PDB file of C-alpha atoms in Angstrom:
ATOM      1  CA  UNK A   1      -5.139 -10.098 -18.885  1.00 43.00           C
ATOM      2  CA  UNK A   2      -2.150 -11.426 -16.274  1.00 41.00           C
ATOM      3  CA  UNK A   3      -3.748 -13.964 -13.830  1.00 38.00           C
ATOM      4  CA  UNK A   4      -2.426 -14.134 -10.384  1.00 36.00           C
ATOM      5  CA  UNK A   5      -2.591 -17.492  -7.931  1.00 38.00           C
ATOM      6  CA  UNK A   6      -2.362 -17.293  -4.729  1.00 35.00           C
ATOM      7  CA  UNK A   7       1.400 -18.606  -4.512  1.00 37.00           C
ATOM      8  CA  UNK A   8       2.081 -15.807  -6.743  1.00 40.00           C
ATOM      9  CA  UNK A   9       0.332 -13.330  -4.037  1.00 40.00           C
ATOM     10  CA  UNK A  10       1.997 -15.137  -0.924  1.00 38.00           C
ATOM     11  CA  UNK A  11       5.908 -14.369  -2.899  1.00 40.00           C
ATOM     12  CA  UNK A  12       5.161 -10.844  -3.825  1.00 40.00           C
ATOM     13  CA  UNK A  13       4.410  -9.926  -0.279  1.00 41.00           C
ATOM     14  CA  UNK A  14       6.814 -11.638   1.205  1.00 37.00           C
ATOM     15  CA  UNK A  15       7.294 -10.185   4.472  1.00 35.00           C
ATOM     16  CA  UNK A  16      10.814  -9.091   5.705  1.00 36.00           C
ATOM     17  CA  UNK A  17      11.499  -6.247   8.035  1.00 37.00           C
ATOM     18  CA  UNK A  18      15.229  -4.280   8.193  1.00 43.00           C
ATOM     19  CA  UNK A  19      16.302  -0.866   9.551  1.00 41.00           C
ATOM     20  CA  UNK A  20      18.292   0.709   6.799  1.00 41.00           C
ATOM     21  CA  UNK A  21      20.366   3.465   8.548  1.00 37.00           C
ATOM     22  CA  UNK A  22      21.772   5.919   5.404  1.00 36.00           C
ATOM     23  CA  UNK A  23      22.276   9.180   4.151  1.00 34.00           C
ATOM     24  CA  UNK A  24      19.778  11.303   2.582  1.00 35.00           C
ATOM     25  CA  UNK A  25      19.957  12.582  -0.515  1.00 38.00           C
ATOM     26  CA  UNK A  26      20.537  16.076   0.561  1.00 37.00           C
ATOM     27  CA  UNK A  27      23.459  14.637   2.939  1.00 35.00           C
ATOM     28  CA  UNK A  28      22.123  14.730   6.563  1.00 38.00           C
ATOM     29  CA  UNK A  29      21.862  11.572   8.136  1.00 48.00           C
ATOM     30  CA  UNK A  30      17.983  10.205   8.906  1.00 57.00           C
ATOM     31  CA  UNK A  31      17.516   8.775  11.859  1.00 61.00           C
ATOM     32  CA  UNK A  32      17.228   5.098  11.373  1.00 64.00           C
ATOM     33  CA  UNK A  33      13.590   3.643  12.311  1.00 89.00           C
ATOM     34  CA  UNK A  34      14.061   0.318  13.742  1.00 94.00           C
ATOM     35  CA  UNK A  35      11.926  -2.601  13.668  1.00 97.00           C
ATOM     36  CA  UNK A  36      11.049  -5.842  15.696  1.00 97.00           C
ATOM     37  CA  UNK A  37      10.364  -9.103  13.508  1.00 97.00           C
ATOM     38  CA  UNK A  38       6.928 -10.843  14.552  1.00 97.00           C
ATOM     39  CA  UNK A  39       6.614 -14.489  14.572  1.00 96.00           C
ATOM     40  CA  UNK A  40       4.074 -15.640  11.731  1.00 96.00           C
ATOM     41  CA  UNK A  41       0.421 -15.996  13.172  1.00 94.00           C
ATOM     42  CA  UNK A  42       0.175 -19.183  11.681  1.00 91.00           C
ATOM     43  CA  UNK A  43       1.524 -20.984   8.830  1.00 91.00           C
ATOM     44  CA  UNK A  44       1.661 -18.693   5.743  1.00 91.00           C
ATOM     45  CA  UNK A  45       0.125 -15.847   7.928  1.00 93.00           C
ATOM     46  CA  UNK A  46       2.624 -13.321   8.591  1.00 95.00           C
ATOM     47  CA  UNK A  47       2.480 -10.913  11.422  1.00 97.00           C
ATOM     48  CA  UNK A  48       3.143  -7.436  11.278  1.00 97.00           C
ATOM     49  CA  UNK A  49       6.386  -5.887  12.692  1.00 98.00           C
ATOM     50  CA  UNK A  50       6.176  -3.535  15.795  1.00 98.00           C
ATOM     51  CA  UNK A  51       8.599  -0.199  16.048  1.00 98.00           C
ATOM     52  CA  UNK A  52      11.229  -0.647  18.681  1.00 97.00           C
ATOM     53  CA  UNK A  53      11.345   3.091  20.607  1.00 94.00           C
ATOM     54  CA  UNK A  54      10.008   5.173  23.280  1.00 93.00           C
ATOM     55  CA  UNK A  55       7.210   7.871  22.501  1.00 95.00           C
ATOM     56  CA  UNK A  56       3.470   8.035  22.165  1.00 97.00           C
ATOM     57  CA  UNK A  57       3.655   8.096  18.302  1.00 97.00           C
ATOM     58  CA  UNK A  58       5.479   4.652  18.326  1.00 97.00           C
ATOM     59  CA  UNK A  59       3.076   3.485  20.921  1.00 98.00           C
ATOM     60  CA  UNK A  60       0.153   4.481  18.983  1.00 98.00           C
ATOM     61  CA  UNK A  61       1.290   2.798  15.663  1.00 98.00           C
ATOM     62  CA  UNK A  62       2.328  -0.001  17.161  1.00 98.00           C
ATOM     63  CA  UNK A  63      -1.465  -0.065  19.328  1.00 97.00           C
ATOM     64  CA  UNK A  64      -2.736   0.048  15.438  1.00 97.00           C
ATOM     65  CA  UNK A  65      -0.624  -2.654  14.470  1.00 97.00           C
ATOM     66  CA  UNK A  66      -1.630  -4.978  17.100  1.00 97.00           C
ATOM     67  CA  UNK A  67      -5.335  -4.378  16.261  1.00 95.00           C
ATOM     68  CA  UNK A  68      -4.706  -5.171  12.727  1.00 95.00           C
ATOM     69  CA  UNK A  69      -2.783  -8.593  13.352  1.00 95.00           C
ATOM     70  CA  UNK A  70      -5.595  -9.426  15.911  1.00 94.00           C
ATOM     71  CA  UNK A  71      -8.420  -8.821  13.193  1.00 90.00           C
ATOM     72  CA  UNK A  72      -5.475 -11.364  11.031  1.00 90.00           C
ATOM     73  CA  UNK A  73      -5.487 -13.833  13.533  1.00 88.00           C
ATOM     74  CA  UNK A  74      -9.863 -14.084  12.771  1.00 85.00           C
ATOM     75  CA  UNK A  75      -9.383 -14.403   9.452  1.00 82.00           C
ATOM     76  CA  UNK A  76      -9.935 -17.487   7.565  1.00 75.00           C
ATOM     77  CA  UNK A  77     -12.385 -19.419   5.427  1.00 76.00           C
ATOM     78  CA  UNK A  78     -16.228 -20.608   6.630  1.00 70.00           C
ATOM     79  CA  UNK A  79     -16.309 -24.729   5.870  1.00 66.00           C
ATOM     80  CA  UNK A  80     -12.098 -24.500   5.506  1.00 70.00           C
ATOM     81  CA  UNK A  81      -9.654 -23.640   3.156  1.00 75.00           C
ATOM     82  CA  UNK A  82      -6.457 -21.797   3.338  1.00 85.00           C
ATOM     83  CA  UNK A  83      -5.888 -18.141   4.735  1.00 88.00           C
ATOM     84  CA  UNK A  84      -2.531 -16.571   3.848  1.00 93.00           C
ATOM     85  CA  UNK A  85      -0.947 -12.930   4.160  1.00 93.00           C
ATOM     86  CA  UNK A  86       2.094 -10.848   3.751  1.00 95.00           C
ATOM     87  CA  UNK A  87       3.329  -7.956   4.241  1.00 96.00           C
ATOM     88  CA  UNK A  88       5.930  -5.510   2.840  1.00 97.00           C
ATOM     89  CA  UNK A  89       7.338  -2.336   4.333  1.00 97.00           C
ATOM     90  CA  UNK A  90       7.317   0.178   1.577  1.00 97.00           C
ATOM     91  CA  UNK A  91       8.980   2.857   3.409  1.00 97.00           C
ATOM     92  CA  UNK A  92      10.693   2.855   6.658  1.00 97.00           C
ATOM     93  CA  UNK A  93      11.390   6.617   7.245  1.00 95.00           C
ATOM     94  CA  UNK A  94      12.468   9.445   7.931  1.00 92.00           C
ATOM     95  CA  UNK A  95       9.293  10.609   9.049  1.00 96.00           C
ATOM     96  CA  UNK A  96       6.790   8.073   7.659  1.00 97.00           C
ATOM     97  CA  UNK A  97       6.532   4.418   7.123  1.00 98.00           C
ATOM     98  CA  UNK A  98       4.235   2.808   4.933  1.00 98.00           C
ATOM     99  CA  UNK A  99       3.100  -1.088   5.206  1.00 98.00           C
ATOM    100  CA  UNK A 100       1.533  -3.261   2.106  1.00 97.00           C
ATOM    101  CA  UNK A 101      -1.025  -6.110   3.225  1.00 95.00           C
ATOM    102  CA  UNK A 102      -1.730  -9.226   0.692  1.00 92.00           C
ATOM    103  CA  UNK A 103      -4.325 -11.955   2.103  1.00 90.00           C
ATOM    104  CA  UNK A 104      -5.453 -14.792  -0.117  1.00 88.00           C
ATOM    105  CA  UNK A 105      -7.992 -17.023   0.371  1.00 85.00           C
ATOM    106  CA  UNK A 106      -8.510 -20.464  -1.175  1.00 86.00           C
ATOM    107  CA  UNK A 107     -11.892 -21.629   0.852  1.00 83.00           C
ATOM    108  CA  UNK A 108     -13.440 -24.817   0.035  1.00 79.00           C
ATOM    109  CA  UNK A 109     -15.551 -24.973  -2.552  1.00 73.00           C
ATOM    110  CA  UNK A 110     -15.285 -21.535  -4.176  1.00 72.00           C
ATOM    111  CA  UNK A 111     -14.694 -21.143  -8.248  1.00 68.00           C
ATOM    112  CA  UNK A 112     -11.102 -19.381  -7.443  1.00 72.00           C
ATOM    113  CA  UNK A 113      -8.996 -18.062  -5.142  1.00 78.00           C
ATOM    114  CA  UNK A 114      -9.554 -14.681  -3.940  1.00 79.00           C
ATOM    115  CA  UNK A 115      -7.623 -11.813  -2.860  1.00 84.00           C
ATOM    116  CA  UNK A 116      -7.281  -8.500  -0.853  1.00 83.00           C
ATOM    117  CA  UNK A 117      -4.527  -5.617  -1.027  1.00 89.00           C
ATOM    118  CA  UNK A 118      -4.598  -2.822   1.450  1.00 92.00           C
ATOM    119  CA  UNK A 119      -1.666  -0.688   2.363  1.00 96.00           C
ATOM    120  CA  UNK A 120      -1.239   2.249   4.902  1.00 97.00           C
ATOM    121  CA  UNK A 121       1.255   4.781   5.882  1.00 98.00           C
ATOM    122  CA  UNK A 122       2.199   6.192   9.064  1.00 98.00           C
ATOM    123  CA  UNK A 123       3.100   9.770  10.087  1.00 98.00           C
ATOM    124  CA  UNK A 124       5.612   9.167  12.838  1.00 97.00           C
ATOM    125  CA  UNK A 125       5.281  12.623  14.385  1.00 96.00           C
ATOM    126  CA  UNK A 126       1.916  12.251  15.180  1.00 97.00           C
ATOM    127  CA  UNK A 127       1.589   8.015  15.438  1.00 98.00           C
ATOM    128  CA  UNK A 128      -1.631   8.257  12.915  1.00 97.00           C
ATOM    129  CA  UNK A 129      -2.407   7.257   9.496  1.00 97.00           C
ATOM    130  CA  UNK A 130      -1.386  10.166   7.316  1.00 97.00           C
ATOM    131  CA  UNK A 131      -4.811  11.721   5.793  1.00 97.00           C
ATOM    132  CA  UNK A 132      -4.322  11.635   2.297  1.00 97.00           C
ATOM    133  CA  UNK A 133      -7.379  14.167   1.900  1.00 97.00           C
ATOM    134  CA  UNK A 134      -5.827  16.427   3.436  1.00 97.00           C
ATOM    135  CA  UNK A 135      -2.121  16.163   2.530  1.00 97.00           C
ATOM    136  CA  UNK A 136      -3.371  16.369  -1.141  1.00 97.00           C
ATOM    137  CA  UNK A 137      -5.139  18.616  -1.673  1.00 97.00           C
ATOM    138  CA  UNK A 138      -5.245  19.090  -5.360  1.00 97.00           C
ATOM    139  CA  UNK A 139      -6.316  15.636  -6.367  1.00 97.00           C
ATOM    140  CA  UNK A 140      -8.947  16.602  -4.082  1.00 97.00           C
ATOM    141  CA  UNK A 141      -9.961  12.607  -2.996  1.00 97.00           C
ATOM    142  CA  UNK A 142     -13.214  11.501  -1.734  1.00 96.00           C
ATOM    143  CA  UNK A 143     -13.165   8.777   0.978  1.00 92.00           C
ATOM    144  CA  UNK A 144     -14.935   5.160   0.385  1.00 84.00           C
ATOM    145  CA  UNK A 145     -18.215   3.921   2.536  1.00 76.00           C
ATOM    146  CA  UNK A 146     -16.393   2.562   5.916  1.00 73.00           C
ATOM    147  CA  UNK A 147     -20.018   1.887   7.504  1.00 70.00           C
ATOM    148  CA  UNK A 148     -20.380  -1.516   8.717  1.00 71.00           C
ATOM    149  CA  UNK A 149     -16.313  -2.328   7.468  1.00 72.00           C
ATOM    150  CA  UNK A 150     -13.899  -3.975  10.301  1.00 71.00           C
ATOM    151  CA  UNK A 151     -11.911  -2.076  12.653  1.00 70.00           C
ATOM    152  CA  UNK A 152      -8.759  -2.459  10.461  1.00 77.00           C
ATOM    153  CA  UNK A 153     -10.476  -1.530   7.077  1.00 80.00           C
ATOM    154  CA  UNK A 154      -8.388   0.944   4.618  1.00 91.00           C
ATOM    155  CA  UNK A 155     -11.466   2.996   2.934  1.00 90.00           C
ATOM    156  CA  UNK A 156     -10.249   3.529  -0.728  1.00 94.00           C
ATOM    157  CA  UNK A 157      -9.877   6.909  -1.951  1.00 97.00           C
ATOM    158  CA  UNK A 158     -11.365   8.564  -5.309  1.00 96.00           C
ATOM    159  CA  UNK A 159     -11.019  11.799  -7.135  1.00 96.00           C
ATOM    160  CA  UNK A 160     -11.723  12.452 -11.035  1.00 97.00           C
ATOM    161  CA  UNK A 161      -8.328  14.362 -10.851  1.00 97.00           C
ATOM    162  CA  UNK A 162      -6.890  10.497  -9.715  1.00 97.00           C
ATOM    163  CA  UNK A 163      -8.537   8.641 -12.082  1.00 97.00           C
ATOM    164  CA  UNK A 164      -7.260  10.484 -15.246  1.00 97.00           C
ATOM    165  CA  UNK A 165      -4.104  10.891 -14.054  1.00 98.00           C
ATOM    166  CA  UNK A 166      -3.830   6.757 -13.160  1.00 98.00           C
ATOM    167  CA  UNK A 167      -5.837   6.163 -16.785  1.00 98.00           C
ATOM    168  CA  UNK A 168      -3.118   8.124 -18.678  1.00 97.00           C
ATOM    169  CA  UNK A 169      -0.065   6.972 -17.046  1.00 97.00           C
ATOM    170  CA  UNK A 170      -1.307   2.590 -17.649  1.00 97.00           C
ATOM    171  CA  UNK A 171      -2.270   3.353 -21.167  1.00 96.00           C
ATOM    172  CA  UNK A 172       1.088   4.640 -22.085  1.00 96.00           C
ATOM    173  CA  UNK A 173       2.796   1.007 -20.403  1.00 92.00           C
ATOM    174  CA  UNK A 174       5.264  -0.354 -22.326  1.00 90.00           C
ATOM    175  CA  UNK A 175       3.800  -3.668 -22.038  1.00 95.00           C
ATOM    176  CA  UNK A 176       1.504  -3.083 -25.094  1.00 94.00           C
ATOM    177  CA  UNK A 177      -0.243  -6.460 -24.714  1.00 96.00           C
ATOM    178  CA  UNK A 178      -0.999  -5.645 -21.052  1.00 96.00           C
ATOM    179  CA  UNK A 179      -2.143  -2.307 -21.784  1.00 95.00           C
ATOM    180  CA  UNK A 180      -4.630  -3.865 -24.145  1.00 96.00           C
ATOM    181  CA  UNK A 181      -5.644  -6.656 -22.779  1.00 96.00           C
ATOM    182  CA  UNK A 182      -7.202  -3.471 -19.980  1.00 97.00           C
ATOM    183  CA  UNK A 183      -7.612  -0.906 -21.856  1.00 96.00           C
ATOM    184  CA  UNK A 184     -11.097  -1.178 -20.846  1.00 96.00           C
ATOM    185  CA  UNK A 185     -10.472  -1.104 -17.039  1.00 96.00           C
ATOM    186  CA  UNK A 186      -8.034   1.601 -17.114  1.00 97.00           C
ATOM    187  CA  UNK A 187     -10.664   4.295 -19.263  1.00 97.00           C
ATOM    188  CA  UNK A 188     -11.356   6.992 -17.239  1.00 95.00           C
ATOM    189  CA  UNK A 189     -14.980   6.252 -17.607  1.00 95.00           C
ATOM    190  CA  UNK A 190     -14.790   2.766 -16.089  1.00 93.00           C
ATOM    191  CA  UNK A 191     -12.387   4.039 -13.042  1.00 96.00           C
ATOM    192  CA  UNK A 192     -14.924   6.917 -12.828  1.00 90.00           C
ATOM    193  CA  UNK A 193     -16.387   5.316  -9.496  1.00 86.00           C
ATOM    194  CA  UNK A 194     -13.209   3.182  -8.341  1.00 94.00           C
ATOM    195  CA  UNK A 195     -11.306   4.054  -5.311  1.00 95.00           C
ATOM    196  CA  UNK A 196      -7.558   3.644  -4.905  1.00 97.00           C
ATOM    197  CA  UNK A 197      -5.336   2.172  -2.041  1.00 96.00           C
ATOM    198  CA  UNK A 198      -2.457   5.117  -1.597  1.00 97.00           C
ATOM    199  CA  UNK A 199       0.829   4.595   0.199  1.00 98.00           C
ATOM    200  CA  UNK A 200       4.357   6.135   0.087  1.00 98.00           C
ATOM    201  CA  UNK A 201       6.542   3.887  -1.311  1.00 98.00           C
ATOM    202  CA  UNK A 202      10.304   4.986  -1.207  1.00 97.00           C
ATOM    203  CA  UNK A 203      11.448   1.713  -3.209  1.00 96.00           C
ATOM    204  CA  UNK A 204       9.645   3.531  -6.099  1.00 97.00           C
ATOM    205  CA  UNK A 205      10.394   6.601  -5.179  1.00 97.00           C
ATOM    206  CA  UNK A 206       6.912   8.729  -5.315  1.00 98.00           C
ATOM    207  CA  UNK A 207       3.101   8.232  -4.079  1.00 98.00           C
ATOM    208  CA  UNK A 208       1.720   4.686  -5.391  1.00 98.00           C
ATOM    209  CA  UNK A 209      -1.733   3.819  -5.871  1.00 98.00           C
ATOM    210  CA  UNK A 210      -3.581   1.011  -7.321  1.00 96.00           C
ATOM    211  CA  UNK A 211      -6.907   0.534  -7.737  1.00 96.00           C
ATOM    212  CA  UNK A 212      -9.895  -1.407  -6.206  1.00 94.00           C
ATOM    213  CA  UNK A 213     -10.828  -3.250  -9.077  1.00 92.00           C
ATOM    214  CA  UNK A 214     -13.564  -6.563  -8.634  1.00 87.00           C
ATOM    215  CA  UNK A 215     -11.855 -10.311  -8.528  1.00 81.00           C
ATOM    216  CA  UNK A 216     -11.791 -10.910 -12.060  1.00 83.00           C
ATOM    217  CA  UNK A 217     -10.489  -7.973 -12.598  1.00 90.00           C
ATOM    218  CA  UNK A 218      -7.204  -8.431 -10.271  1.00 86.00           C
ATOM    219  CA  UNK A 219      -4.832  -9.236 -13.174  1.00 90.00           C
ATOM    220  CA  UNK A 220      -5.106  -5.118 -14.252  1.00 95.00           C
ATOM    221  CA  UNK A 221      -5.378  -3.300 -10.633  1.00 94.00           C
ATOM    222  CA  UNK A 222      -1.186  -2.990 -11.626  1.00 96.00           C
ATOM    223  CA  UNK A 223       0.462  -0.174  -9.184  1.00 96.00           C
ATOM    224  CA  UNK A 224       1.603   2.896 -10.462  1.00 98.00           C
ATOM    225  CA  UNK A 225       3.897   5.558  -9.015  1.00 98.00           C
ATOM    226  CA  UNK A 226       3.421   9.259  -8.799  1.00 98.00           C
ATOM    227  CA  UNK A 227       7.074  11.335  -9.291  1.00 98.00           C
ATOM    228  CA  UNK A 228       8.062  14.003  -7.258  1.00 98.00           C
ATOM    229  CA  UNK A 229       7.210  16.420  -9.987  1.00 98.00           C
ATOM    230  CA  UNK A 230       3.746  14.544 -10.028  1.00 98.00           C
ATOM    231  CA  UNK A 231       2.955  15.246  -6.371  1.00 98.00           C
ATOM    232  CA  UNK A 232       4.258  19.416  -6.421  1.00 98.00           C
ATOM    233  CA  UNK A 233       1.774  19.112  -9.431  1.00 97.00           C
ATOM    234  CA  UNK A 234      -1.291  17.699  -7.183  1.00 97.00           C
ATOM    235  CA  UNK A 235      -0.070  20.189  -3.904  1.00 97.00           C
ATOM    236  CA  UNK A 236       1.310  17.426  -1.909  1.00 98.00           C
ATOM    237  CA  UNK A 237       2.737  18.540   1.456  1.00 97.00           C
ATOM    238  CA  UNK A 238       6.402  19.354   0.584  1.00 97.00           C
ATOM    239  CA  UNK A 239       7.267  17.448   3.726  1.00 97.00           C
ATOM    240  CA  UNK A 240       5.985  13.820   2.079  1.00 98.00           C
ATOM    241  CA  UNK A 241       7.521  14.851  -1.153  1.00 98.00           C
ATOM    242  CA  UNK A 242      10.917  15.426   0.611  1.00 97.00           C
ATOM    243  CA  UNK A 243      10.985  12.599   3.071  1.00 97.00           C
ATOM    244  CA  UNK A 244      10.068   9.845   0.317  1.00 98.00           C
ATOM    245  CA  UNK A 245      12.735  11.651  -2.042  1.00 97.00           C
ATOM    246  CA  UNK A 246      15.272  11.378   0.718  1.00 96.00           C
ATOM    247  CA  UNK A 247      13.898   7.560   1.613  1.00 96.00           C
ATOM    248  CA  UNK A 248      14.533   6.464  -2.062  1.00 96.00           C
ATOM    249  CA  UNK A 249      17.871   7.754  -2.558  1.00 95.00           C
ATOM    250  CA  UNK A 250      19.078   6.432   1.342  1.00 94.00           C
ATOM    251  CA  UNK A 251      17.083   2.862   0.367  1.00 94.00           C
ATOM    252  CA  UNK A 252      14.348   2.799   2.992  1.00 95.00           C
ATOM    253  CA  UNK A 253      12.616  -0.215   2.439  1.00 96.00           C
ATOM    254  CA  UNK A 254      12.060  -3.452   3.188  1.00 95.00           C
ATOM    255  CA  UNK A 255      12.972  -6.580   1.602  1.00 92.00           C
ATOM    256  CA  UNK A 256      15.531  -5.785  -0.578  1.00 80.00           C
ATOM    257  CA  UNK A 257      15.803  -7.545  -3.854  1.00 69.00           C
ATOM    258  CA  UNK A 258      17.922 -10.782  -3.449  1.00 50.00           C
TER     259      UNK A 258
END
C-alpha cells in the first residue's frame, strides 16, 4: 500500500492560481475566468483565490470562498502541532471551476499524521455548487450525513452504479503491485457504503472522484477519471461534458506542470 506524509500532501496541493485565456476545442474562444492570488493564512496554510468580476454569481462564489478560508483560519491541532493546506484549481472555466482542498495535521502526540481531501466545483451561471445528484442522473448518487458537519463540509456522494464503475476501472491499473496491495479496498463489496468526493477536473479531462476511505486506508483512495464517453454513459448534462472537453483541450487549470 503507498504511504503518504504530510510533506508529500503539502507538494501535491500546491496552490497556484492562473487565468489561462485559449481556444476551445471546437474553435470559439472561452472567455477567460480570472483570478486574484490570496496571501497564505499562515505559514503552510494557503488561502483560497477569489474571482476578479462583476455579477452575483462571482459574488456568491467568492461569499463561499471566504466562508471556507474563515472555517481554515480555525483550524489547527488541540495541545499543538502543525496545520497545513493547499489547494489546486482543477478547472478554471468556461462555465465551471472546480477547487481541490488538502489539510494535514501533525498534532502532538497522535500515532500519525492525518489528512483530509475535499474538492468542489462551481457553476458560474448560477454562483452555486453544481448538484451532482442532479446533473447525473444515471449514477443516481445518494448524499452523505451533513448533520452536525461545519459550514464548509463537502458531504460525499454514493451510488452502487459509482462504486462498480470506480472498482472496475482501479483493478485494471497498470500498477499491478498497487492494484494488489488494494484489491481489497477497491471490491465493490467493501466500497458498497463509501462515498466519493466528485469534481470536474479539465487537467484530466473528465469527472474525477476518489473515495472517502478511513486514515489507514489513505495510501488506496487514488483518483480516477471518468471520459467523456463515461459521463454520456451515466446521463451527465451535455453542458459539463462539453465545457470540461473544451477546458482540457484549451488547458484550464491551475498549476501547470513545471
Amino acid at each position: 500500500m503507498k504511504t503518504i506524509t504530510c510533506a508529500a500532501m503539502a507538494a501535491l496541493l500546491l496552490g497556484v492560481t492562473a487565468c489561462n485565456p485559449a481556444s476551445t476545442a471546437g474553435g470559439a474562444e472561452a472567455a477567460p475566468v480570472t483570478f486574484e492570488a490570496r496571501p497564505d493564512l499562515a505559514p503552510s496554510v494557503g488561502a483560497l483565490p477569489r474571482l476578479v468580476g462583476e455579477g452575483a454569481a462571482i459574488a456568491a462564489i467568492n461569499a463561499d470562498l471566504d466562508l471556507r478560508d474563515t472555517a481554515a483560519r480555525a483550524e489547527g491541532c488541540d495541545g499543538g502541532g502543525g496545520y497545513e493546506r493547499g489547494v489546486t484549481q482543477p478547472m478554471t472555466g468556461p462555465a465551471f471551476i472546480s477547487f481541490r482542498i488538502a489539510q494535514g495535521y501533525a498534532c502532538e502526540g497522535a500515532a500519525h499524521p492525518s489528512f483530509d481531501q475535499t474538492a468542489i466545483t462551481y457553476d458560474l451561471a448560477t454562483g452555486r455548487a453544481v448538484d451532482w445528484v442532479a446533473v447525473a442522473p444515471g449514477l443516481q448518487l445518494t448524499r452523505g450525513e451533513i448533520d452536525d458537519m461545519p459550514a464548509d463540509y463537502v458531504p460525499g456522494l454514493a451510488s452502487p452504479a459509482l462504486s462498480a464503475w470506480y472498482s472496475a476501472r482501479m483493478l485494471a491499473s497498470t500498477d499491478r503491485e498497487h492494484a494488489a496491495d488494494c484489491a481489497g479496498m477497491w471490491s465493490t463489496e467493501a466500497l458498497e457504503s463509501t462515498g466519493f468526493k466528485v469534481w470536474l477536473d479539465a487537467e484530466n479531462g473528465g469527472l474525477s472522484v476518489s473515495p472517502e476511505f478511513a486514515q489507514v486506508a489513505q495510501g488506496c483512495a487514488d483518483a480516477a477519471t471518468m471520459t467523456a464517453d463515461d459521463m454520456r454513459r451515466f446521463g451527465v448534462s451535455p453542458a459539463v461534458v462539453d465545457a470540461v472537453t473544451a477546458a482540457h483541450a484549451a488547458g484550464f487549470w491551475a498549476p501547470k506542470d513545471a
